[in-house]
JSON list of C-alpha atoms and ligand atoms in Angstrom, two decimals:
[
{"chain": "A", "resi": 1, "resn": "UNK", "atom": "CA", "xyz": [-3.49, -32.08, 17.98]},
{"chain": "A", "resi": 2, "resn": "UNK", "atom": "CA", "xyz": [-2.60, -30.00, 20.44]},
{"chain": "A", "resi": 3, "resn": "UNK", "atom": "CA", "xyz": [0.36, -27.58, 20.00]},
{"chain": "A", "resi": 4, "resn": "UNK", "atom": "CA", "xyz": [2.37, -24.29, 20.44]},
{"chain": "A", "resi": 5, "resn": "UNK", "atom": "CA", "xyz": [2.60, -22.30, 17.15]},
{"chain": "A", "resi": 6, "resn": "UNK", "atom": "CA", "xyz": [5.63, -20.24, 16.64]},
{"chain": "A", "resi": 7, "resn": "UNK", "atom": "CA", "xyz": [5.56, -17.37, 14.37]},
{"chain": "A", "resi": 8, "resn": "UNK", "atom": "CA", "xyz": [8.81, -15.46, 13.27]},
{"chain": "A", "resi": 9, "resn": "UNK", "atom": "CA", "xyz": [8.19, -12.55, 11.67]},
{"chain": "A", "resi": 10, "resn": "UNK", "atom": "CA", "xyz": [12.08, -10.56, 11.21]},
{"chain": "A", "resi": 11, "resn": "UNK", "atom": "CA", "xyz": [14.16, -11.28, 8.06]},
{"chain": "A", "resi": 12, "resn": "UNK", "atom": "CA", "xyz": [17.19, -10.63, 10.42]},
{"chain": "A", "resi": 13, "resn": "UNK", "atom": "CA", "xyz": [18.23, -14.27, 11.44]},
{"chain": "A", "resi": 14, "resn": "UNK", "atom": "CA", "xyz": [20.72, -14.00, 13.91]},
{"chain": "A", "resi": 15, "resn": "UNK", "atom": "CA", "xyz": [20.95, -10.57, 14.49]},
{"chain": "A", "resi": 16, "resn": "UNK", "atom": "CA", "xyz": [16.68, -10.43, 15.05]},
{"chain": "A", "resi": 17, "resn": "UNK", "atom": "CA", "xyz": [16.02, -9.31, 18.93]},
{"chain": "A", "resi": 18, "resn": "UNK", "atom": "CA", "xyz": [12.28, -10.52, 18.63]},
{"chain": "A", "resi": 19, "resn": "UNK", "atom": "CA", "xyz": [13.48, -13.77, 17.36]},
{"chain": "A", "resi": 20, "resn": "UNK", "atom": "CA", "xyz": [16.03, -14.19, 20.60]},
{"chain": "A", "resi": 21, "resn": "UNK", "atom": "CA", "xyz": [13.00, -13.29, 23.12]},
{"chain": "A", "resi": 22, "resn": "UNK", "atom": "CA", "xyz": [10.92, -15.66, 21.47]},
{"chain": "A", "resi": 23, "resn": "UNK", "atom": "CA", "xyz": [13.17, -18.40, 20.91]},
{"chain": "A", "resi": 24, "resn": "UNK", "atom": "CA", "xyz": [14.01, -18.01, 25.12]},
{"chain": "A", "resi": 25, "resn": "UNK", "atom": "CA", "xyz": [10.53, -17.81, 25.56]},
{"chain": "A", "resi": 26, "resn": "UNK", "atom": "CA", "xyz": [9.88, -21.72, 23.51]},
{"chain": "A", "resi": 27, "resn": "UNK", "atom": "CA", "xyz": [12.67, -23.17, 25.09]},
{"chain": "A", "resi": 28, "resn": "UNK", "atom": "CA", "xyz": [11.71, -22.26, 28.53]},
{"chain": "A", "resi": 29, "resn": "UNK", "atom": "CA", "xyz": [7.95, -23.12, 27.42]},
{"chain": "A", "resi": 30, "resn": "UNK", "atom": "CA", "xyz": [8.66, -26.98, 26.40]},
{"chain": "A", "resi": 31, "resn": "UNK", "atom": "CA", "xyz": [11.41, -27.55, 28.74]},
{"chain": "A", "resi": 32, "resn": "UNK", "atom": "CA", "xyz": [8.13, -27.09, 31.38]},
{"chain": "A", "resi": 33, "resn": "UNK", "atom": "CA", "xyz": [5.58, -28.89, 28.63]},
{"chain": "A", "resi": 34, "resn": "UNK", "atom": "CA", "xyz": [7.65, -31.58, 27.55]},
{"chain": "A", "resi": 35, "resn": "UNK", "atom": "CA", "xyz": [5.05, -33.53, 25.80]},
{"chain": "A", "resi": 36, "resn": "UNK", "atom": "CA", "xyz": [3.78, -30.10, 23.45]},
{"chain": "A", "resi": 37, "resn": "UNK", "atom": "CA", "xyz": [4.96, -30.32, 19.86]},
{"chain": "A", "resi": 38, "resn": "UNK", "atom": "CA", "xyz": [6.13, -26.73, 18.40]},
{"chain": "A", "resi": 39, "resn": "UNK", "atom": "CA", "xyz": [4.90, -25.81, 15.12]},
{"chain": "A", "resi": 40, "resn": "UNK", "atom": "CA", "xyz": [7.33, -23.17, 13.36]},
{"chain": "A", "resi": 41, "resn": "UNK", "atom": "CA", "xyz": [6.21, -20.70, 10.79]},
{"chain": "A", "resi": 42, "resn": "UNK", "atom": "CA", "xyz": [9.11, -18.39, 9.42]},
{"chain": "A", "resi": 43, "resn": "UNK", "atom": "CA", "xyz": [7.05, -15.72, 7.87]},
{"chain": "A", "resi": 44, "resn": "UNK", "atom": "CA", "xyz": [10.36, -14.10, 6.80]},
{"chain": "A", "resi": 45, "resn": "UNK", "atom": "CA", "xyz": [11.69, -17.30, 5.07]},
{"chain": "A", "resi": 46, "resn": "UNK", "atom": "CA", "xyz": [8.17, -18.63, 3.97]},
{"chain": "A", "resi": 47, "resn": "UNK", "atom": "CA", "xyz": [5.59, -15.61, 3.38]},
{"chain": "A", "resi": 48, "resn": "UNK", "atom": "CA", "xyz": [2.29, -16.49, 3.03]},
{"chain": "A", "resi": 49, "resn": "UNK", "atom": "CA", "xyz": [0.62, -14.77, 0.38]},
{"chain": "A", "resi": 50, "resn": "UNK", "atom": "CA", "xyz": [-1.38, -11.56, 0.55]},
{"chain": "A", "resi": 51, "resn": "UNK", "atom": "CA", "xyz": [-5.14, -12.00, 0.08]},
{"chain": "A", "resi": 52, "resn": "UNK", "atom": "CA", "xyz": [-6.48, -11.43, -3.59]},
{"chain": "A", "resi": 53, "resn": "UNK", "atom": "CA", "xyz": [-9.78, -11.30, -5.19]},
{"chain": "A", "resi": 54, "resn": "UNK", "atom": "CA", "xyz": [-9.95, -14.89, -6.45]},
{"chain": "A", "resi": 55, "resn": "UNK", "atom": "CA", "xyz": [-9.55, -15.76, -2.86]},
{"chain": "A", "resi": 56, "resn": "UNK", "atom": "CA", "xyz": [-11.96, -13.20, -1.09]},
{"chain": "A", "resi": 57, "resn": "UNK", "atom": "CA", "xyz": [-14.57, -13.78, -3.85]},
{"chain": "A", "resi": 58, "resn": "UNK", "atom": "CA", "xyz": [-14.65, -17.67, -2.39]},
{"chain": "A", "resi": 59, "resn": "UNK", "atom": "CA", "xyz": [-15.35, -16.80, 0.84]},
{"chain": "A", "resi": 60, "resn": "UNK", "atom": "CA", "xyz": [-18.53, -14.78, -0.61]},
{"chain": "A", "resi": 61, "resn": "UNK", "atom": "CA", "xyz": [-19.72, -18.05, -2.67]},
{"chain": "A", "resi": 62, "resn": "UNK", "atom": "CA", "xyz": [-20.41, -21.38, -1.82]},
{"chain": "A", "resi": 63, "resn": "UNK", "atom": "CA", "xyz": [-18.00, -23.77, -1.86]},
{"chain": "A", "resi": 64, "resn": "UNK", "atom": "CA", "xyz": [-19.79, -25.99, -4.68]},
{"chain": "A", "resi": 65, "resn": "UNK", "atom": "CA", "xyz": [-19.38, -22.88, -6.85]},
{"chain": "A", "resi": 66, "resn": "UNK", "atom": "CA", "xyz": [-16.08, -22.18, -6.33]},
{"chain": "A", "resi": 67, "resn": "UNK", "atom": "CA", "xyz": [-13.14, -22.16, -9.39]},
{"chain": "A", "resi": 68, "resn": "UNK", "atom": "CA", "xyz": [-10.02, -25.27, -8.85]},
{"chain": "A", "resi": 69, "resn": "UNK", "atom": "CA", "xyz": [-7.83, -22.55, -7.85]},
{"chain": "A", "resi": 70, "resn": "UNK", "atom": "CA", "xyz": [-10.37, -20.75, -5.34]},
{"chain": "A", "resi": 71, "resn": "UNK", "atom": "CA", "xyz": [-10.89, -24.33, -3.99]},
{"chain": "A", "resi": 72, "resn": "UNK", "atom": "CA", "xyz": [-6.77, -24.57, -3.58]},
{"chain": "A", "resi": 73, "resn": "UNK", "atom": "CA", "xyz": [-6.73, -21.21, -1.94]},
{"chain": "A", "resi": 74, "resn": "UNK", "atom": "CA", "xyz": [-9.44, -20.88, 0.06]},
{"chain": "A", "resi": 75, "resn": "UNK", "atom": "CA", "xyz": [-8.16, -25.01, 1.60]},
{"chain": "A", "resi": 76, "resn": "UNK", "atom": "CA", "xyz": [-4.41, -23.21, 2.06]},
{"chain": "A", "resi": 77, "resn": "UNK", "atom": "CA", "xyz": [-6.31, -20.21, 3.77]},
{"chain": "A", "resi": 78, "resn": "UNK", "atom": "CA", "xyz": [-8.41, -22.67, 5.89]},
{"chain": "A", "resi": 79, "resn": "UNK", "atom": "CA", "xyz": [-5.56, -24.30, 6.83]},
{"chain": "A", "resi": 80, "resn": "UNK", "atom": "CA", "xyz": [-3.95, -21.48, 8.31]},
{"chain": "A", "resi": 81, "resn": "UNK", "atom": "CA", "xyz": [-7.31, -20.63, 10.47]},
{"chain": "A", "resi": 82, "resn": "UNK", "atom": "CA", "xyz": [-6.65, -24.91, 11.50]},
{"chain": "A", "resi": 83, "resn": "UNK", "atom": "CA", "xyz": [-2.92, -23.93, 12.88]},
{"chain": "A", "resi": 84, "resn": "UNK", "atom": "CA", "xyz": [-4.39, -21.19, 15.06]},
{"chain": "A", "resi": 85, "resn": "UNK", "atom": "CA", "xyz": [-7.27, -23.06, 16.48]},
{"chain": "A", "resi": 86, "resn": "UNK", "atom": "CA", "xyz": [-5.50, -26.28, 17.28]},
{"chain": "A", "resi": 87, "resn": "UNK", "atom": "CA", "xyz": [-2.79, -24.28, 19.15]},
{"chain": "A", "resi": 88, "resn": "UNK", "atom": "CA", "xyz": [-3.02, -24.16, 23.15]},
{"chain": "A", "resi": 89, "resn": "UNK", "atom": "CA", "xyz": [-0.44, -21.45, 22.99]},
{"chain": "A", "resi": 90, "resn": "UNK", "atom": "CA", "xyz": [1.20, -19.38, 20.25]},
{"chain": "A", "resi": 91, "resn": "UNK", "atom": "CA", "xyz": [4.16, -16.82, 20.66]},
{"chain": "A", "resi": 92, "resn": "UNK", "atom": "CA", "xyz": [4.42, -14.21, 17.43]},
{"chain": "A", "resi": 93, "resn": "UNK", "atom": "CA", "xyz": [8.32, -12.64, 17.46]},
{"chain": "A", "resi": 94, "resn": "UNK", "atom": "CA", "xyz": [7.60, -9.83, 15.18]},
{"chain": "A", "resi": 95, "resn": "UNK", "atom": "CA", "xyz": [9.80, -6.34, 14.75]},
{"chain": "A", "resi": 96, "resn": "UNK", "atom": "CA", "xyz": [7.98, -3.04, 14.93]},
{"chain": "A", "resi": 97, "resn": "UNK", "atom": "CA", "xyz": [8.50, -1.12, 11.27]},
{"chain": "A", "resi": 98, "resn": "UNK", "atom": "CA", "xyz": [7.31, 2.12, 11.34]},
{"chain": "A", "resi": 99, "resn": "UNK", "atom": "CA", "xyz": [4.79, 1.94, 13.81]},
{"chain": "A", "resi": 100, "resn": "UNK", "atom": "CA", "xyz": [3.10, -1.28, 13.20]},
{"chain": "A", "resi": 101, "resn": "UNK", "atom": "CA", "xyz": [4.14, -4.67, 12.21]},
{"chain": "A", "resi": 102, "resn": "UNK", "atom": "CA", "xyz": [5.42, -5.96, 8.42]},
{"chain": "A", "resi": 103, "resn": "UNK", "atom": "CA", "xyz": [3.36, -6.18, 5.64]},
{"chain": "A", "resi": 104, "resn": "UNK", "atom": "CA", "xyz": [4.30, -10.42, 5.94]},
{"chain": "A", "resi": 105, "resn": "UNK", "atom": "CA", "xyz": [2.80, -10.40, 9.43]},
{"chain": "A", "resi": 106, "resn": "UNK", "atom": "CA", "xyz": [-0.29, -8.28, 8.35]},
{"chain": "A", "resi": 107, "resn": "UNK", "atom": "CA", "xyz": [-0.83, -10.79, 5.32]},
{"chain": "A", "resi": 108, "resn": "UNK", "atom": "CA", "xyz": [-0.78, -13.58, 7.62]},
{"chain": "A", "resi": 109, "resn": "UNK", "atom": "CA", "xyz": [-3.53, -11.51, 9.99]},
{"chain": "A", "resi": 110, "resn": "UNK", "atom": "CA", "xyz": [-5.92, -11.00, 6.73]},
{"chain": "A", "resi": 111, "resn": "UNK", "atom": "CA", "xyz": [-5.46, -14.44, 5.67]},
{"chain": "A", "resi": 112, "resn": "UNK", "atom": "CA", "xyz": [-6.83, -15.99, 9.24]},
{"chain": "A", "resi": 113, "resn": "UNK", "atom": "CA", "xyz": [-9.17, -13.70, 10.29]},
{"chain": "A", "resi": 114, "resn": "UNK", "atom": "CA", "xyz": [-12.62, -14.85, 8.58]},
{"chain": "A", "resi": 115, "resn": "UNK", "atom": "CA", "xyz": [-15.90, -13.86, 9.73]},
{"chain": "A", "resi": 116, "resn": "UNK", "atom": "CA", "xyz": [-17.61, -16.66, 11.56]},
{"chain": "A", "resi": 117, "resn": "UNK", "atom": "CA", "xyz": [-14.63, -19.27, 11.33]},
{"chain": "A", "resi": 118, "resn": "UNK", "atom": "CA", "xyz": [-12.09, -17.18, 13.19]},
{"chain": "A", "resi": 119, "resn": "UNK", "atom": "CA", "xyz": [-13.74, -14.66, 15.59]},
{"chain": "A", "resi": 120, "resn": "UNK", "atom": "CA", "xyz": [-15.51, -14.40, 19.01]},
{"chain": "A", "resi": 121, "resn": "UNK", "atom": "CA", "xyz": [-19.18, -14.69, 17.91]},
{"chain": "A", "resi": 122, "resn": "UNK", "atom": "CA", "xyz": [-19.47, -18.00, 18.01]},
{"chain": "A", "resi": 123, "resn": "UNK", "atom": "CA", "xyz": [-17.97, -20.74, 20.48]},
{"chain": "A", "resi": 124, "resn": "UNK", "atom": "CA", "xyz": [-16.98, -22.76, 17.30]},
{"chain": "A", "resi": 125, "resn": "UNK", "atom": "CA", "xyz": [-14.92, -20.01, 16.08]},
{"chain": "A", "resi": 126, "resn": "UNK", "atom": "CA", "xyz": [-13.30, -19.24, 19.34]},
{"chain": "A", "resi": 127, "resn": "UNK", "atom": "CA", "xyz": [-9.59, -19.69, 20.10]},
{"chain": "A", "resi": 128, "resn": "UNK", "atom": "CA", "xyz": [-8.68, -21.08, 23.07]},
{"chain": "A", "resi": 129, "resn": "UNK", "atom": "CA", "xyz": [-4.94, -20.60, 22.76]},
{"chain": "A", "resi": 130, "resn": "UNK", "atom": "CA", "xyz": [-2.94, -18.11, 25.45]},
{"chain": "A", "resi": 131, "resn": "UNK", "atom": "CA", "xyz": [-1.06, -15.73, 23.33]},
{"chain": "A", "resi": 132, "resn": "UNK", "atom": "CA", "xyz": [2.66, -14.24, 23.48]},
{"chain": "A", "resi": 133, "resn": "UNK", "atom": "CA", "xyz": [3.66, -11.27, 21.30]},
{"chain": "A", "resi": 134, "resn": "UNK", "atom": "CA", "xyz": [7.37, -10.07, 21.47]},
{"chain": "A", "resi": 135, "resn": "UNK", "atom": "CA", "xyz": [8.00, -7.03, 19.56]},
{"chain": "A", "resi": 136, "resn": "UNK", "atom": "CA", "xyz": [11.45, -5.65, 19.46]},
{"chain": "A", "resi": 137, "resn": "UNK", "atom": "CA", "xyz": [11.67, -2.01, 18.42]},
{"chain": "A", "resi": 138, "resn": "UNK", "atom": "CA", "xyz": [14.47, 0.75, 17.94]},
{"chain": "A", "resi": 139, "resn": "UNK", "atom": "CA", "xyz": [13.18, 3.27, 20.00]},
{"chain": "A", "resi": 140, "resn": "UNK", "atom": "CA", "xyz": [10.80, 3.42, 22.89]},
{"chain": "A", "resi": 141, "resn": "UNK", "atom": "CA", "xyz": [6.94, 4.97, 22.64]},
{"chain": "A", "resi": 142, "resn": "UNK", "atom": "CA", "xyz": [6.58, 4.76, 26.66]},
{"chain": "A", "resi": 143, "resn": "UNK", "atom": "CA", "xyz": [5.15, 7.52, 28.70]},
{"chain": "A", "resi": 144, "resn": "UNK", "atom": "CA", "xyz": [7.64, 10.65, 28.68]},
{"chain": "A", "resi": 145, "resn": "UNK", "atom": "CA", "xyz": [9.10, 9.42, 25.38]},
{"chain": "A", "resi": 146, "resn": "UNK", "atom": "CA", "xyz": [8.90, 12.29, 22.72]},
{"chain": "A", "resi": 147, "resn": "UNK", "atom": "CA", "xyz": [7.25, 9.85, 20.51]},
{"chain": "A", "resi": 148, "resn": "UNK", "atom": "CA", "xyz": [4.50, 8.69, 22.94]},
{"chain": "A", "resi": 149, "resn": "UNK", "atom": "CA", "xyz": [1.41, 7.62, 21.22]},
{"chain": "A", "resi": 150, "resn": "UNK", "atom": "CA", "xyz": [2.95, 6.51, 17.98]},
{"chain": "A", "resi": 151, "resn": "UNK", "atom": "CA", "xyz": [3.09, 2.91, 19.02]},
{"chain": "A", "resi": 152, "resn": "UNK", "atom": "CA", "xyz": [0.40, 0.77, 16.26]},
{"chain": "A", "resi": 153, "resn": "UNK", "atom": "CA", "xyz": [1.67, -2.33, 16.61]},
{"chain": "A", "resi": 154, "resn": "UNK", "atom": "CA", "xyz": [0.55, -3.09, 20.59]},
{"chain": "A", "resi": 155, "resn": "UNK", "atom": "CA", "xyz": [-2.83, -2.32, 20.53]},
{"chain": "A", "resi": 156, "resn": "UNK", "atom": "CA", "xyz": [-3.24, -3.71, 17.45]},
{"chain": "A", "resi": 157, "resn": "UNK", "atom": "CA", "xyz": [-1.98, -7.10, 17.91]},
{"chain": "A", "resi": 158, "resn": "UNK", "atom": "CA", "xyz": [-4.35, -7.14, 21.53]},
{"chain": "A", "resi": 159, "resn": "UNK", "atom": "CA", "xyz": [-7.33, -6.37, 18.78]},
{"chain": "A", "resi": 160, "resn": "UNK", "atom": "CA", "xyz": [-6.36, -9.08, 16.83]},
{"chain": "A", "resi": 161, "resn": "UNK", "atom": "CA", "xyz": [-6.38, -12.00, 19.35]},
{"chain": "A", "resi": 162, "resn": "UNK", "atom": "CA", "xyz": [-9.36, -10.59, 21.35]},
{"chain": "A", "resi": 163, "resn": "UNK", "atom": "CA", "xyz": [-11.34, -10.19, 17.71]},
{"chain": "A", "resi": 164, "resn": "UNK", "atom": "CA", "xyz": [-10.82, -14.14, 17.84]},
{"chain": "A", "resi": 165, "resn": "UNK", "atom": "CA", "xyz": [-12.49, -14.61, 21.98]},
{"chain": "A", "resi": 166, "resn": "UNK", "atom": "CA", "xyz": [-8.55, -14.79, 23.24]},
{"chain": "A", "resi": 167, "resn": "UNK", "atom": "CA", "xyz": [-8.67, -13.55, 26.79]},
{"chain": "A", "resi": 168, "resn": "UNK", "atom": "CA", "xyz": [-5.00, -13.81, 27.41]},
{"chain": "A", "resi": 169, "resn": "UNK", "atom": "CA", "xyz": [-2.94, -11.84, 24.96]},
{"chain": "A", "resi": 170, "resn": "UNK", "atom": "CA", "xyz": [0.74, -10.11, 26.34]},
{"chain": "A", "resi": 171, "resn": "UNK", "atom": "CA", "xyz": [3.23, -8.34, 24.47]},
{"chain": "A", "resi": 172, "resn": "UNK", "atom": "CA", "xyz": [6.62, -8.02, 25.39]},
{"chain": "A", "resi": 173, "resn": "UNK", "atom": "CA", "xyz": [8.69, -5.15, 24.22]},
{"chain": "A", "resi": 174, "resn": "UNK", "atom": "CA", "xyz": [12.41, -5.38, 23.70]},
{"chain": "A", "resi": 175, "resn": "UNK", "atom": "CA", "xyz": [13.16, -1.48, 23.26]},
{"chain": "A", "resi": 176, "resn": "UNK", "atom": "CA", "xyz": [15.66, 0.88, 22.44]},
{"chain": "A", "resi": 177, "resn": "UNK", "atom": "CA", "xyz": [17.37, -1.78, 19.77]},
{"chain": "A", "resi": 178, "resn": "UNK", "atom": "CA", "xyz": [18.88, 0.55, 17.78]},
{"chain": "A", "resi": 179, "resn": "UNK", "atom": "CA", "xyz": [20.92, 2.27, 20.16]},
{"chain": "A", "resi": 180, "resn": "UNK", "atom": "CA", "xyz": [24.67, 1.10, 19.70]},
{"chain": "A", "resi": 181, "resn": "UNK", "atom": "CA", "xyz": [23.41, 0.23, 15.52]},
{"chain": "A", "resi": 182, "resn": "UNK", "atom": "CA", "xyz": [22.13, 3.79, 13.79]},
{"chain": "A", "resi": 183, "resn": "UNK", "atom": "CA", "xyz": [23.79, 7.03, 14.29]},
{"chain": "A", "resi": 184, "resn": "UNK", "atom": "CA", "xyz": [22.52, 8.92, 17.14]},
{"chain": "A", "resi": 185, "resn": "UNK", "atom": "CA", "xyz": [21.08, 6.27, 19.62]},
{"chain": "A", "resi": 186, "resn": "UNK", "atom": "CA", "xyz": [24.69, 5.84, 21.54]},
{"chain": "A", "resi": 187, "resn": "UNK", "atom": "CA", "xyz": [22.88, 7.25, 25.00]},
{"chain": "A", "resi": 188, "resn": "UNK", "atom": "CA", "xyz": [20.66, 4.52, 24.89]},
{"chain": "A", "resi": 189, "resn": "UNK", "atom": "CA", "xyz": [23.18, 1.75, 25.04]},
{"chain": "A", "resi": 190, "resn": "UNK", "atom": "CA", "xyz": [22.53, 0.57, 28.91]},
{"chain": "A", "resi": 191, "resn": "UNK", "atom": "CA", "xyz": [18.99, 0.88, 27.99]},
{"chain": "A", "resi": 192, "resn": "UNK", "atom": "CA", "xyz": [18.85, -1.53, 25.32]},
{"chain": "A", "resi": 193, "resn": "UNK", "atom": "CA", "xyz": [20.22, -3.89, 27.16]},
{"chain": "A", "resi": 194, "resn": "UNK", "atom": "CA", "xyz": [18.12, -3.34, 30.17]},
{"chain": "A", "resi": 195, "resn": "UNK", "atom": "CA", "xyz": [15.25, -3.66, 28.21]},
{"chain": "A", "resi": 196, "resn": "UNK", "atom": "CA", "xyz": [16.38, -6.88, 26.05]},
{"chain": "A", "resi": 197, "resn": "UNK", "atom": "CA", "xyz": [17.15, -8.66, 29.75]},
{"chain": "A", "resi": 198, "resn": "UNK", "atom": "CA", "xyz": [14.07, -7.70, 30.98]},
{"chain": "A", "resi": 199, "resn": "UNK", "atom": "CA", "xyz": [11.82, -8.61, 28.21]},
{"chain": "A", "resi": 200, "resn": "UNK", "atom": "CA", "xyz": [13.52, -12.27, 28.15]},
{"chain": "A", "resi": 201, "resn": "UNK", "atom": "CA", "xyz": [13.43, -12.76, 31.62]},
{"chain": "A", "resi": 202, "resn": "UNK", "atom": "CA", "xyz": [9.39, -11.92, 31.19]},
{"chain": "A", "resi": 203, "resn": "UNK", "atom": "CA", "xyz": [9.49, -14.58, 28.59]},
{"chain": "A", "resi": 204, "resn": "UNK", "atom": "CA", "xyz": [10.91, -16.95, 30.69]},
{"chain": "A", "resi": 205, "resn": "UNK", "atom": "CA", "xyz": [8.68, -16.70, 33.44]},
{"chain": "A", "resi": 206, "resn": "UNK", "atom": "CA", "xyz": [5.49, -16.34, 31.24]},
{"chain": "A", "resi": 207, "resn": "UNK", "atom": "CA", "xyz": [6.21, -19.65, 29.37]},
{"chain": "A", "resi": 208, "resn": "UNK", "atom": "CA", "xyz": [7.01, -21.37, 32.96]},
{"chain": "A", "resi": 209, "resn": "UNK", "atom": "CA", "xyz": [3.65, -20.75, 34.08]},
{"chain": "B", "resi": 303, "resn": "FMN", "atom": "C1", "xyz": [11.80, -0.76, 7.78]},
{"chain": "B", "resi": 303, "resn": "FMN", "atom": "C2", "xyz": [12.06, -0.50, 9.23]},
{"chain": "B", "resi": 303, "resn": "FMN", "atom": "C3", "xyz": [11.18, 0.28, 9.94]},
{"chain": "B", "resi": 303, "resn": "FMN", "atom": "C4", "xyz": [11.37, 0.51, 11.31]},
{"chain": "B", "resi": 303, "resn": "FMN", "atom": "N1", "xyz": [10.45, 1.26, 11.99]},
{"chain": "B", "resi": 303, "resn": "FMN", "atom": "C5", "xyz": [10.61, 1.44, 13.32]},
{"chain": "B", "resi": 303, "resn": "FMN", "atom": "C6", "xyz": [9.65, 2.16, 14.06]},
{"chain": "B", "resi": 303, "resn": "FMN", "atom": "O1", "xyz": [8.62, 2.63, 13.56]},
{"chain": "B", "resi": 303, "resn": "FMN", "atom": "N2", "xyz": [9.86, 2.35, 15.39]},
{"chain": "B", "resi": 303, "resn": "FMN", "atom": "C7", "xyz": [10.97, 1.84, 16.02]},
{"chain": "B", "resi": 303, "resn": "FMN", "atom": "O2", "xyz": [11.09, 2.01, 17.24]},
{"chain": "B", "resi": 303, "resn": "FMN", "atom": "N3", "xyz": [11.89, 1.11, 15.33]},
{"chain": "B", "resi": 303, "resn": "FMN", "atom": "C8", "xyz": [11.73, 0.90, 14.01]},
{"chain": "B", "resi": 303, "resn": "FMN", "atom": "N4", "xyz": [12.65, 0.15, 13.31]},
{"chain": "B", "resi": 303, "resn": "FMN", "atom": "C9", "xyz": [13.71, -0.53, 14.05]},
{"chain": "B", "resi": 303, "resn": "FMN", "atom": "C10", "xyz": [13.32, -1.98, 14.38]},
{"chain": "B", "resi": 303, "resn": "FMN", "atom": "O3", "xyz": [12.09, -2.03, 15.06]},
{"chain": "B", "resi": 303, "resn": "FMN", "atom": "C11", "xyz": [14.40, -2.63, 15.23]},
{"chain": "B", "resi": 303, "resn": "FMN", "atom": "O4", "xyz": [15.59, -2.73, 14.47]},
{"chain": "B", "resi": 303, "resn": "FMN", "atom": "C12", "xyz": [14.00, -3.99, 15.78]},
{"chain": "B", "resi": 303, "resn": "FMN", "atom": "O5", "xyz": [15.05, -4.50, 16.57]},
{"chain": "B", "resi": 303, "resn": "FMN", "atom": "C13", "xyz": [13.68, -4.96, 14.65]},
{"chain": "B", "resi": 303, "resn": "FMN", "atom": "O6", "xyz": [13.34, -6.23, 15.17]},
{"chain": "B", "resi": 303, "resn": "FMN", "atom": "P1", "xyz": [14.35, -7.45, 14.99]},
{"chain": "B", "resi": 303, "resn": "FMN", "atom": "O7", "xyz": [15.61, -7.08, 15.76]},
{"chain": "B", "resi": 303, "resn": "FMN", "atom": "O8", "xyz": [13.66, -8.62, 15.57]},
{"chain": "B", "resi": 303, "resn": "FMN", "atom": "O9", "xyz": [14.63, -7.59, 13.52]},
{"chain": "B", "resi": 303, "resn": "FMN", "atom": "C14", "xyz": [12.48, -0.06, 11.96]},
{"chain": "B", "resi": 303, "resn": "FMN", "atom": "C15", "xyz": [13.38, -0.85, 11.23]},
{"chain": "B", "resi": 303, "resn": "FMN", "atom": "C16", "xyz": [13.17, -1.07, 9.88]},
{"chain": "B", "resi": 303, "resn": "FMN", "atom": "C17", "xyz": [14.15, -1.93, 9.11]}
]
């Protein structure tokens, strides 16, 4: 079945900017798609494990050959790849931490991304899905920014999703999130919330469509 796949990435709850864009971004998405069931994976509350050998080693062998517990891990990781390709859209909230995303977000990433099941060489393995990423950061890597260039995560995630034949990929950045929470940032107050209003606005209208 169809469905839109919601990742949550931050172990902030409440206090997690991503998690606010994102959950603006759902509710404007299924108050337009009111038949579309949401699928909710809390990466934060629910890891998924990282890859090991037992599990890589299965992928190598065939499946007639493979141990009970590769058979139970490589199903769980195969499951996973399922959730992606039966989505029509997914929408990752995920936090920037230094420079790239969180280990729980990369594990997730190595555990669905198999050659030939989940990439864009074949039209079986293609996924159809348009894809939302909402990263909220502390500081800002934009052009003119002293840091410029030290931003991992963006391209990154586009590499991901086009690895897999996605065509429509967007992240949103909520910036400056630290100002007005560590020592040092206070300047960057009216920026923060600039950029949080902004980046749920583009939410809004991206689910709408
Ligand atoms: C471990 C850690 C590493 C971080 N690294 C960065 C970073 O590289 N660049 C940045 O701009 N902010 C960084 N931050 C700040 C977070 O990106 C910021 O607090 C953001 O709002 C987190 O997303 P969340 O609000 O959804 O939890 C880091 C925060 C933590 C806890």
């Amino acid at each position: 079945m169809s469905h839109v796949l919601h990742i949550d990435v931050s172990p902030m709850g409440d206090h997690s900017v991503s998690r606010q864009v994102a959950n603006a971004y759902v509710e404007a998405f299924t108050a337009s798609h009111k038949d579309v069931a949401v699928v909710t994976r809390d990466l934060a509350a629910d890891p998924v494990p990282h890859l090991d050998g037992e599990t890589i080693m299965a992928g190598y062998i065939p499946a007639e050959q493979r141990t009970p517990s590769q058979v139970a891990k490589f199903t769980y990781r195969m499951e996973l790849v399922e959730e992606v390709k039966s989505s029509q859209e997914i929408v990752i909230s995920t936090p920037m931490w230094n420079w790239q995303v969180p280990s729980v977000l990369k594990a997730w990433i190595d555990q669905i991304i198999i050659p030939g099941v989940l990439d864009a060489s074949s039209e079986a393995a293609t996924v159809n899905a348009r894809v939302t990423v909402v990263v909220a950061q502390g500081g800002s890597y934009k052009e003119g920014a002293p840091r410029h260039g030290w931003d991992y995560l963006t391209g990154y995630m586009k590499q991901v999703f086009g690895s897999m034949g996605v065509k429509d990929v967007e992240v949103i950045l909520a910036e400056f999130t630290l100002a007005g929470v560590a020592p040092g940032m206070e300047t960057f107050v009216d920026n923060k919330k600039a950029s949080i209003d902004a980046a749920i606005e583009t939410a809004k209208a991206r689910a709408s469509k």
